[in-house]
């Protein structure tokens, strides 16, 4: 197999020293690494250190005269099978998001067709600043893959999110990008994500807390692994995943119809959405006026989408989620049976590293054969692949059984 090449951008962050470890691990996997070091990156680590490990010249200057026969940024952009920026500073994210190309790294990245992976590292207040978050969203929309930073004690003494992701996670994301698994090729996967909104009147609605991140991560990971993915999504503020058919919906009734309509054409359904369980009995055509005694709302149950699909599942594989605040195992297993599921991924919504809005999650995956596995705390992206691995194993088992019959 042809040797793969990674271009690694190193920007100004105290985590720049970790680039040495990243290079060394990639090289152990037989990957050639070329490093572009930014001006501020070079304040934290020397070109010599990186060059010694990479065994290729480190590029720092746009106007280097040593290789005048090649337009260097174009040559590197073409050479890359994957492009990694680790650590990525807030300054780099801002420039990349807005097409500013004022140094070797930002110029080369504009010219590459290779998959681009970015591992940010910075102080947590900077990372959580809306301008940085918006830049990240813009880049995600354009297909950049983010390896989310971890939480912990930061170099500045603060504690919070912003620490460069673990080197192993970065390296494995790069290896995945270099050799994309296509194990789910030919699998038609239906995923639901996000909350629903149940209107009371033209301006008000009731909803569930759900960012949609878990379902979007599953849809994205499955598409990358070759599945044909339909994503039925309630209202969320996330960029549409690439190569996924997105079906936006608002109410749980809309979601029911969209999932039901796509169900016949799918091999597996992962219901990661949090559809509202209750909806107003009556929808007021006019804005409801304030009254002296407040407002009594009459609510009715919505239809349980997963339950209905479980009743007509035939050969399909069904995975549900259970968000629980108590009796996790018992509640999850009874949902698994009641809804006729193959799997249920249960999380404790009161745990700090799981649930709403955060980038990490931790689930226990129960299956219909009595199995239970703990995922450990991981990023929602990594968890998406972990859940898909379980789904894939079940698909293979079912195929094996069908073949034997
Ligand atoms: N679900 C669904 N339709 C609904 C409500 C939930 O398909 N109207 C799905 C969710 O997407 C999830 C699973 O059912 O995959 C479990 O959701 P959860 O809210 O934990 O369970 P409920 O069945 O609603 O039970 P309860 O509210 O009593 O915990």
Short mmCIF file of N, CA and C and ligand atoms in Angstrom, two decimals, residues 192 208 252 270-278 302-307 319-324 331 335 338-339 341 344, ligand 1:
data_model
loop_
_atom_site.label_atom_id
_atom_site.label_comp_id
_atom_site.label_asym_id
_atom_site.label_seq_id
_atom_site.Cartn_x
_atom_site.Cartn_y
_atom_site.Cartn_z
N UNK A 192 -32.65 9.46 14.40
CA UNK A 192 -33.40 10.64 14.80
C UNK A 192 -32.58 11.38 15.84
N UNK A 208 -38.25 19.50 25.08
CA UNK A 208 -37.37 18.71 25.94
C UNK A 208 -35.97 19.28 25.85
N UNK A 252 -43.50 16.41 17.58
CA UNK A 252 -43.30 14.96 17.68
C UNK A 252 -44.19 14.24 16.67
N UNK A 270 -31.81 4.16 14.71
CA UNK A 270 -31.27 4.59 16.00
C UNK A 270 -32.04 5.83 16.42
N UNK A 271 -32.79 5.70 17.49
CA UNK A 271 -33.68 6.77 17.94
C UNK A 271 -32.96 7.54 19.04
N UNK A 272 -32.16 8.53 18.62
CA UNK A 272 -31.42 9.33 19.60
C UNK A 272 -32.15 10.62 19.96
N UNK A 273 -33.31 10.83 19.30
CA UNK A 273 -34.07 12.06 19.57
C UNK A 273 -34.71 12.01 20.94
N UNK A 274 -35.08 13.19 21.42
CA UNK A 274 -35.86 13.27 22.66
C UNK A 274 -37.20 13.91 22.32
N UNK A 275 -38.09 13.13 21.67
CA UNK A 275 -39.39 13.72 21.32
C UNK A 275 -40.16 14.03 22.60
N UNK A 276 -40.94 15.10 22.57
CA UNK A 276 -41.73 15.44 23.75
C UNK A 276 -42.73 14.32 24.00
N UNK A 277 -42.96 14.01 25.27
CA UNK A 277 -43.92 12.96 25.61
C UNK A 277 -45.35 13.49 25.69
N UNK A 278 -45.45 14.82 25.85
CA UNK A 278 -46.78 15.43 25.99
C UNK A 278 -46.92 16.58 25.00
N UNK A 302 -48.04 12.10 23.50
CA UNK A 302 -47.72 11.99 22.07
C UNK A 302 -47.62 10.50 21.75
N UNK A 303 -47.52 10.18 20.48
CA UNK A 303 -47.34 8.77 20.14
C UNK A 303 -45.89 8.38 20.39
N UNK A 304 -45.68 7.21 20.92
CA UNK A 304 -44.31 6.75 21.14
C UNK A 304 -43.79 6.17 19.81
N UNK A 305 -42.86 6.88 19.22
CA UNK A 305 -42.39 6.53 17.87
C UNK A 305 -41.68 5.17 17.87
N UNK A 306 -40.78 5.03 18.83
CA UNK A 306 -39.97 3.81 18.88
C UNK A 306 -40.84 2.58 19.15
N UNK A 307 -41.80 2.76 20.04
CA UNK A 307 -42.71 1.66 20.36
C UNK A 307 -43.45 1.21 19.10
N UNK A 319 -32.26 0.57 17.88
CA UNK A 319 -31.52 1.02 19.07
C UNK A 319 -32.21 2.25 19.62
N UNK A 320 -32.49 2.22 20.92
CA UNK A 320 -33.10 3.38 21.56
C UNK A 320 -32.14 3.96 22.58
N UNK A 321 -32.53 5.09 23.12
CA UNK A 321 -31.77 5.71 24.21
C UNK A 321 -32.69 5.81 25.42
N UNK A 322 -32.12 5.76 26.58
CA UNK A 322 -32.91 5.97 27.77
C UNK A 322 -32.16 6.95 28.66
N UNK A 323 -32.80 8.08 28.87
CA UNK A 323 -32.21 9.08 29.77
C UNK A 323 -32.88 8.88 31.12
N UNK A 324 -32.10 8.49 32.10
CA UNK A 324 -32.70 8.17 33.39
C UNK A 324 -32.03 8.96 34.51
N UNK A 331 -34.93 0.49 34.59
CA UNK A 331 -35.77 1.27 33.66
C UNK A 331 -35.36 1.02 32.22
N UNK A 335 -37.61 -0.72 29.20
CA UNK A 335 -37.90 -0.02 27.92
C UNK A 335 -37.49 -0.88 26.72
N UNK A 338 -40.18 -3.53 26.37
CA UNK A 338 -41.50 -2.97 26.01
C UNK A 338 -41.51 -2.48 24.57
N UNK A 339 -40.37 -1.91 24.12
CA UNK A 339 -40.34 -1.33 22.78
C UNK A 339 -39.78 -2.30 21.73
N UNK A 341 -36.73 -3.71 21.34
CA UNK A 341 -35.47 -3.20 20.78
C UNK A 341 -34.38 -4.27 20.82
N UNK A 344 -30.45 -0.78 23.92
CA UNK A 344 -30.81 0.52 24.48
C UNK A 344 -29.56 1.10 25.15
N1 LIG B 1 -39.15 7.92 22.21
C1 LIG B 1 -39.95 7.87 21.09
N2 LIG B 1 -41.15 8.55 21.06
C2 LIG B 1 -41.54 9.27 22.13
C3 LIG B 1 -40.73 9.31 23.28
C4 LIG B 1 -39.52 8.62 23.29
O1 LIG B 1 -39.60 7.22 20.11
N3 LIG B 1 -42.69 9.92 22.08
C5 LIG B 1 -37.85 7.19 22.18
C6 LIG B 1 -36.63 8.02 22.45
O2 LIG B 1 -36.09 8.52 21.26
C7 LIG B 1 -35.68 7.05 23.10
C8 LIG B 1 -36.59 6.07 23.79
O3 LIG B 1 -37.89 6.23 23.21
O4 LIG B 1 -34.91 6.35 22.17
C9 LIG B 1 -36.73 6.24 25.28
O5 LIG B 1 -37.10 7.55 25.58
P1 LIG B 1 -37.37 8.02 27.09
O6 LIG B 1 -37.90 9.40 27.08
O7 LIG B 1 -36.18 7.70 27.94
O8 LIG B 1 -38.47 6.98 27.53
P2 LIG B 1 -40.03 6.98 27.52
O9 LIG B 1 -40.45 5.78 26.77
O10 LIG B 1 -40.59 8.28 27.08
O11 LIG B 1 -40.34 6.68 29.05
P3 LIG B 1 -40.33 7.65 30.33
O12 LIG B 1 -40.64 9.03 29.87
O13 LIG B 1 -41.40 7.04 31.17
O14 LIG B 1 -38.98 7.51 30.98
#
